[in-house]
């Protein structure tokens, strides 16, 4: 059922047809992009679950989700290896995920779940890697992992709002980290201010900017009238090609 739901939204992006959905747009946008790049023309109706794709090229969209789902295995391996410094523990984690039926099932269809899990795991891995660079702050690797954490947070929030839970996790980790730095009497207040500013830029400003950029692309691409028109104002509908109000002069 969900593949019918999100596959249809991927088609909307390819056809530039405006729609409304409860989830943020990034996941569906990436599905549409994967379909477009792999030769899918956006014409499959996605009317009911189980309909045959016939000649429609759906493999690119499923393959994209499967690829992101397969990335969870190395992400989990590297995260556990970094936390435990134990190769057997990291290998065990990887094998558990490789043979997890739920993970395999979620990753083989056109769904938001593998995309969401990719960004969630990416945020956790980046956070753990950044923590491991604590002894060399403001180095290139420290900035890289801190920035990548922010990018992953934006990705998680941009796919589903449940991504806010990883924002909470990273936020608590950051508060603990800053509290620890504040208690370090050998660290000047100026240096502490630099640490604080770096985290504000990479973990608040960067994710918010990327999150808003996703919506900017969403509204720029979907410029044709569709099933989502009625959720928005008359003034907004007048900007949609094919809408009855298109280019009509409307009083404020």
mmCIF file of C-alpha atoms in Angstrom:
data_model
loop_
_atom_site.group_PDB
_atom_site.id
_atom_site.type_symbol
_atom_site.label_atom_id
_atom_site.label_comp_id
_atom_site.label_asym_id
_atom_site.label_seq_id
_atom_site.Cartn_x
_atom_site.Cartn_y
_atom_site.Cartn_z
ATOM 1 C CA UNK A 1 0.000 0.000 0.000
ATOM 2 C CA UNK A 2 2.767 2.482 0.922
ATOM 3 C CA UNK A 3 4.619 1.875 -2.341
ATOM 4 C CA UNK A 4 1.427 2.872 -4.174
ATOM 5 C CA UNK A 5 1.283 6.002 -1.992
ATOM 6 C CA UNK A 6 4.880 7.215 -2.288
ATOM 7 C CA UNK A 7 5.458 5.988 -5.831
ATOM 8 C CA UNK A 8 2.532 8.153 -6.922
ATOM 9 C CA UNK A 9 4.154 11.146 -5.208
ATOM 10 C CA UNK A 10 7.399 10.434 -7.054
ATOM 11 C CA UNK A 11 5.352 10.640 -10.266
ATOM 12 C CA UNK A 12 3.912 13.971 -9.126
ATOM 13 C CA UNK A 13 7.432 15.411 -8.926
ATOM 14 C CA UNK A 14 8.338 14.123 -12.385
ATOM 15 C CA UNK A 15 5.104 15.621 -13.798
ATOM 16 C CA UNK A 16 5.510 18.771 -11.636
ATOM 17 C CA UNK A 17 1.978 18.270 -10.271
ATOM 18 C CA UNK A 18 1.237 19.999 -6.955
ATOM 19 C CA UNK A 19 0.125 17.741 -4.063
ATOM 20 C CA UNK A 20 -0.138 17.861 -0.281
ATOM 21 C CA UNK A 21 1.159 15.268 2.181
ATOM 22 C CA UNK A 22 1.645 15.041 5.956
ATOM 23 C CA UNK A 23 5.376 14.276 5.631
ATOM 24 C CA UNK A 24 8.090 16.792 4.626
ATOM 25 C CA UNK A 25 9.049 16.553 0.931
ATOM 26 C CA UNK A 26 12.669 15.315 0.855
ATOM 27 C CA UNK A 27 11.980 11.557 0.762
ATOM 28 C CA UNK A 28 9.385 11.769 -2.020
ATOM 29 C CA UNK A 29 11.556 14.256 -3.889
ATOM 30 C CA UNK A 30 14.511 11.828 -3.850
ATOM 31 C CA UNK A 31 12.243 8.974 -5.021
ATOM 32 C CA UNK A 32 11.047 11.156 -7.907
ATOM 33 C CA UNK A 33 14.636 12.115 -8.764
ATOM 34 C CA UNK A 34 15.740 8.460 -8.729
ATOM 35 C CA UNK A 35 12.859 7.582 -11.052
ATOM 36 C CA UNK A 36 13.633 10.480 -13.393
ATOM 37 C CA UNK A 37 17.353 9.632 -13.611
ATOM 38 C CA UNK A 38 16.631 5.940 -14.225
ATOM 39 C CA UNK A 39 14.210 6.565 -17.101
ATOM 40 C CA UNK A 40 10.813 6.398 -15.390
ATOM 41 C CA UNK A 41 8.428 8.809 -17.157
ATOM 42 C CA UNK A 42 5.912 9.314 -14.318
ATOM 43 C CA UNK A 43 2.963 7.807 -16.207
ATOM 44 C CA UNK A 44 2.214 4.746 -14.028
ATOM 45 C CA UNK A 45 -1.125 5.476 -12.236
ATOM 46 C CA UNK A 46 -0.353 3.761 -8.880
ATOM 47 C CA UNK A 47 -4.099 3.174 -8.423
ATOM 48 C CA UNK A 48 -4.067 0.166 -6.099
ATOM 49 C CA UNK A 49 -1.493 -2.134 -4.444
ATOM 50 C CA UNK A 50 -0.457 -5.107 -6.567
ATOM 51 C CA UNK A 51 -0.903 -3.512 -9.993
ATOM 52 C CA UNK A 52 1.720 -4.774 -12.431
ATOM 53 C CA UNK A 53 4.274 -2.217 -13.627
ATOM 54 C CA UNK A 54 4.401 -3.859 -17.072
ATOM 55 C CA UNK A 55 6.710 -1.705 -19.278
ATOM 56 C CA UNK A 56 7.114 1.099 -16.709
ATOM 57 C CA UNK A 57 10.662 1.446 -15.387
ATOM 58 C CA UNK A 58 10.242 1.184 -11.599
ATOM 59 C CA UNK A 59 13.606 -0.494 -10.904
ATOM 60 C CA UNK A 60 15.489 2.775 -10.372
ATOM 61 C CA UNK A 61 13.186 3.903 -7.557
ATOM 62 C CA UNK A 62 13.284 0.539 -5.799
ATOM 63 C CA UNK A 63 17.027 0.255 -6.382
ATOM 64 C CA UNK A 64 17.633 3.677 -4.855
ATOM 65 C CA UNK A 65 15.727 2.723 -1.686
ATOM 66 C CA UNK A 66 17.490 -0.656 -1.559
ATOM 67 C CA UNK A 67 20.892 1.029 -1.857
ATOM 68 C CA UNK A 68 20.157 3.387 1.048
ATOM 69 C CA UNK A 69 18.837 0.448 3.079
ATOM 70 C CA UNK A 70 22.033 -1.510 2.415
ATOM 71 C CA UNK A 71 24.090 1.440 3.727
ATOM 72 C CA UNK A 72 22.673 0.771 7.210
ATOM 73 C CA UNK A 73 24.966 -2.235 7.562
ATOM 74 C CA UNK A 74 28.319 -0.373 7.208
ATOM 75 C CA UNK A 75 26.886 2.562 9.193
ATOM 76 C CA UNK A 76 25.998 0.269 12.104
ATOM 77 C CA UNK A 77 29.349 -1.547 11.820
ATOM 78 C CA UNK A 78 31.352 1.694 11.965
ATOM 79 C CA UNK A 79 29.231 3.159 14.790
ATOM 80 C CA UNK A 80 29.631 0.117 17.037
ATOM 81 C CA UNK A 81 33.321 -0.199 16.146
ATOM 82 C CA UNK A 82 33.873 3.437 17.152
ATOM 83 C CA UNK A 83 31.932 3.077 20.401
ATOM 84 C CA UNK A 84 33.213 -0.314 21.542
ATOM 85 C CA UNK A 85 36.609 -0.585 19.775
ATOM 86 C CA UNK A 86 35.610 -4.248 19.404
ATOM 87 C CA UNK A 87 35.759 -5.893 15.977
ATOM 88 C CA UNK A 88 33.623 -8.915 17.035
ATOM 89 C CA UNK A 89 30.911 -6.571 18.400
ATOM 90 C CA UNK A 90 30.904 -4.529 15.189
ATOM 91 C CA UNK A 91 30.766 -7.669 12.998
ATOM 92 C CA UNK A 92 27.937 -9.116 15.089
ATOM 93 C CA UNK A 93 25.965 -5.876 14.670
ATOM 94 C CA UNK A 94 26.502 -5.926 10.906
ATOM 95 C CA UNK A 95 25.431 -9.580 10.577
ATOM 96 C CA UNK A 96 22.309 -8.991 12.686
ATOM 97 C CA UNK A 97 21.262 -6.215 10.279
ATOM 98 C CA UNK A 98 22.223 -8.163 7.135
ATOM 99 C CA UNK A 99 19.882 -11.007 8.102
ATOM 100 C CA UNK A 100 17.105 -8.856 9.598
ATOM 101 C CA UNK A 101 13.901 -9.649 7.704
ATOM 102 C CA UNK A 102 12.262 -6.343 8.607
ATOM 103 C CA UNK A 103 15.182 -4.289 7.317
ATOM 104 C CA UNK A 104 15.316 -6.295 4.068
ATOM 105 C CA UNK A 105 11.550 -5.958 3.550
ATOM 106 C CA UNK A 106 11.489 -2.206 4.189
ATOM 107 C CA UNK A 107 14.464 -1.619 1.903
ATOM 108 C CA UNK A 108 13.223 -3.431 -1.211
ATOM 109 C CA UNK A 109 10.177 -1.258 -1.940
ATOM 110 C CA UNK A 110 9.534 2.397 -2.836
ATOM 111 C CA UNK A 111 9.152 3.618 0.767
ATOM 112 C CA UNK A 112 10.317 6.524 2.925
ATOM 113 C CA UNK A 113 11.617 4.186 5.649
ATOM 114 C CA UNK A 114 15.005 3.227 4.127
ATOM 115 C CA UNK A 115 15.652 6.901 3.287
ATOM 116 C CA UNK A 116 14.736 7.948 6.842
ATOM 117 C CA UNK A 117 16.876 5.203 8.420
ATOM 118 C CA UNK A 118 19.809 6.177 6.186
ATOM 119 C CA UNK A 119 19.785 9.741 7.551
ATOM 120 C CA UNK A 120 19.111 8.599 11.143
ATOM 121 C CA UNK A 121 22.040 6.185 11.119
ATOM 122 C CA UNK A 122 24.171 8.731 9.283
ATOM 123 C CA UNK A 123 23.509 11.306 12.013
ATOM 124 C CA UNK A 124 24.409 8.847 14.780
ATOM 125 C CA UNK A 125 27.594 7.728 12.995
ATOM 126 C CA UNK A 126 28.660 11.332 12.355
ATOM 127 C CA UNK A 127 27.969 12.281 15.977
ATOM 128 C CA UNK A 128 30.040 9.354 17.272
ATOM 129 C CA UNK A 129 32.887 10.151 14.848
ATOM 130 C CA UNK A 130 32.810 13.809 15.879
ATOM 131 C CA UNK A 131 33.021 12.784 19.555
ATOM 132 C CA UNK A 132 36.122 10.731 18.741
ATOM 133 C CA UNK A 133 37.770 13.909 17.373
ATOM 134 C CA UNK A 134 37.235 15.768 20.686
ATOM 135 C CA UNK A 135 40.976 15.709 21.412
ATOM 136 C CA UNK A 136 41.665 17.726 18.215
ATOM 137 C CA UNK A 137 38.885 20.352 18.018
ATOM 138 C CA UNK A 138 38.605 22.612 14.952
ATOM 139 C CA UNK A 139 40.661 20.183 12.861
ATOM 140 C CA UNK A 140 39.481 19.350 9.322
ATOM 141 C CA UNK A 141 38.074 15.945 10.410
ATOM 142 C CA UNK A 142 36.289 17.547 13.413
ATOM 143 C CA UNK A 143 34.591 20.134 11.169
ATOM 144 C CA UNK A 144 33.750 17.464 8.580
ATOM 145 C CA UNK A 145 31.969 15.156 11.022
ATOM 146 C CA UNK A 146 30.216 18.032 12.826
ATOM 147 C CA UNK A 147 28.943 19.446 9.515
ATOM 148 C CA UNK A 148 27.912 15.986 8.298
ATOM 149 C CA UNK A 149 25.929 15.533 11.512
ATOM 150 C CA UNK A 150 24.033 18.728 10.703
ATOM 151 C CA UNK A 151 23.397 17.614 7.109
ATOM 152 C CA UNK A 152 22.101 14.235 8.346
ATOM 153 C CA UNK A 153 19.799 15.951 10.847
ATOM 154 C CA UNK A 154 18.314 18.052 8.047
ATOM 155 C CA UNK A 155 17.871 14.893 5.965
ATOM 156 C CA UNK A 156 16.126 13.014 8.778
ATOM 157 C CA UNK A 157 13.752 15.915 9.480
ATOM 158 C CA UNK A 158 13.173 16.436 5.760
ATOM 159 C CA UNK A 159 11.928 12.863 5.246
ATOM 160 C CA UNK A 160 9.665 12.382 8.296
ATOM 161 C CA UNK A 161 9.038 14.373 11.468
ATOM 162 C CA UNK A 162 9.999 11.298 13.499
ATOM 163 C CA UNK A 163 13.542 12.392 12.575
ATOM 164 C CA UNK A 164 13.197 14.905 15.431
ATOM 165 C CA UNK A 165 14.113 12.071 17.816
ATOM 166 C CA UNK A 166 17.656 11.932 16.419
ATOM 167 C CA UNK A 167 17.760 15.738 16.728
ATOM 168 C CA UNK A 168 16.955 15.243 20.424
ATOM 169 C CA UNK A 169 19.728 12.625 20.743
ATOM 170 C CA UNK A 170 22.332 14.870 19.098
ATOM 171 C CA UNK A 171 21.084 17.828 21.147
ATOM 172 C CA UNK A 172 21.526 15.978 24.446
ATOM 173 C CA UNK A 173 24.982 14.811 23.371
ATOM 174 C CA UNK A 174 25.920 18.413 22.482
ATOM 175 C CA UNK A 175 24.642 19.768 25.819
ATOM 176 C CA UNK A 176 26.670 17.137 27.684
ATOM 177 C CA UNK A 177 29.733 17.950 25.580
ATOM 178 C CA UNK A 178 29.429 21.722 26.166
ATOM 179 C CA UNK A 179 28.811 21.248 29.898
ATOM 180 C CA UNK A 180 31.990 19.160 30.063
ATOM 181 C CA UNK A 181 33.934 21.896 28.217
ATOM 182 C CA UNK A 182 32.532 24.589 30.524
ATOM 183 C CA UNK A 183 33.843 22.659 33.523
ATOM 184 C CA UNK A 184 37.330 22.495 32.027
ATOM 185 C CA UNK A 185 39.163 25.268 33.931
ATOM 186 C CA UNK A 186 42.100 25.174 31.507
ATOM 187 C CA UNK A 187 39.764 26.303 28.686
ATOM 188 C CA UNK A 188 39.253 30.057 28.288
ATOM 189 C CA UNK A 189 35.772 31.530 27.887
ATOM 190 C CA UNK A 190 36.749 32.759 24.413
ATOM 191 C CA UNK A 191 37.612 29.204 23.342
ATOM 192 C CA UNK A 192 34.372 27.926 24.889
ATOM 193 C CA UNK A 193 32.518 30.586 22.891
ATOM 194 C CA UNK A 194 34.137 29.288 19.702
ATOM 195 C CA UNK A 195 32.999 25.738 20.551
ATOM 196 C CA UNK A 196 29.471 26.993 21.184
ATOM 197 C CA UNK A 197 29.398 29.015 17.951
ATOM 198 C CA UNK A 198 30.674 26.058 15.904
ATOM 199 C CA UNK A 199 27.862 23.860 17.210
ATOM 200 C CA UNK A 200 25.224 26.534 16.653
ATOM 201 C CA UNK A 201 26.381 26.950 13.036
ATOM 202 C CA UNK A 202 26.695 23.239 12.195
ATOM 203 C CA UNK A 203 23.863 21.739 14.268
ATOM 204 C CA UNK A 204 21.213 24.491 14.169
ATOM 205 C CA UNK A 205 21.800 26.999 11.361
ATOM 206 C CA UNK A 206 22.996 24.480 8.721
ATOM 207 C CA UNK A 207 20.145 21.937 9.259
ATOM 208 C CA UNK A 208 17.486 24.680 9.276
ATOM 209 C CA UNK A 209 18.900 26.244 6.100
ATOM 210 C CA UNK A 210 18.930 22.868 4.318
ATOM 211 C CA UNK A 211 15.442 22.021 5.599
ATOM 212 C CA UNK A 212 14.045 25.298 4.219
ATOM 213 C CA UNK A 213 15.963 24.786 0.966
ATOM 214 C CA UNK A 214 14.167 21.448 0.515
ATOM 215 C CA UNK A 215 10.804 23.244 0.718
ATOM 216 C CA UNK A 216 12.038 25.941 -1.681
ATOM 217 C CA UNK A 217 12.867 23.246 -4.261
ATOM 218 C CA UNK A 218 9.541 21.513 -3.521
ATOM 219 C CA UNK A 219 7.488 24.635 -4.354
ATOM 220 C CA UNK A 220 9.697 25.538 -7.329
ATOM 221 C CA UNK A 221 9.310 22.096 -8.948
ATOM 222 C CA UNK A 222 5.570 21.597 -8.289
ATOM 223 C CA UNK A 223 4.230 24.462 -10.389
ATOM 224 C CA UNK A 224 1.244 22.711 -12.012
ATOM 225 C CA UNK A 225 -2.263 22.324 -10.635
ATOM 226 C CA UNK A 226 -2.936 19.040 -8.824
ATOM 227 C CA UNK A 227 -4.774 17.319 -5.952
ATOM 228 C CA UNK A 228 -3.114 19.520 -3.308
ATOM 229 C CA UNK A 229 -4.444 22.873 -4.546
ATOM 230 C CA UNK A 230 -7.401 23.060 -2.165
ATOM 231 C CA UNK A 231 -5.205 22.995 0.937
ATOM 232 C CA UNK A 232 -3.736 26.407 0.058
ATOM 233 C CA UNK A 233 -4.967 29.971 -0.364
ATOM 234 C CA UNK A 234 -6.470 31.410 -3.542
ATOM 235 C CA UNK A 235 -3.410 33.619 -3.934
ATOM 236 C CA UNK A 236 -1.156 30.540 -3.919
ATOM 237 C CA UNK A 237 -3.425 28.657 -6.337
ATOM 238 C CA UNK A 238 -3.223 31.545 -8.794
ATOM 239 C CA UNK A 239 0.486 30.714 -9.263
ATOM 240 C CA UNK A 240 -0.182 27.101 -10.345
ATOM 241 C CA UNK A 241 -0.311 26.404 -14.082
ATOM 242 C CA UNK A 242 -3.645 24.849 -15.041
ATOM 243 C CA UNK A 243 -5.528 26.056 -11.958
ATOM 244 C CA UNK A 244 -8.814 27.937 -12.564
ATOM 245 C CA UNK A 245 -7.334 30.918 -10.713
ATOM 246 C CA UNK A 246 -4.019 30.913 -12.640
ATOM 247 C CA UNK A 247 -2.823 34.505 -13.226
ATOM 248 C CA UNK A 248 -6.148 35.915 -12.004
ATOM 249 C CA UNK A 249 -5.863 39.240 -10.184
ATOM 250 C CA UNK A 250 -7.029 38.635 -6.605
ATOM 251 C CA UNK A 251 -7.550 41.402 -3.997
ATOM 252 C CA UNK A 252 -5.537 41.019 -0.779
#
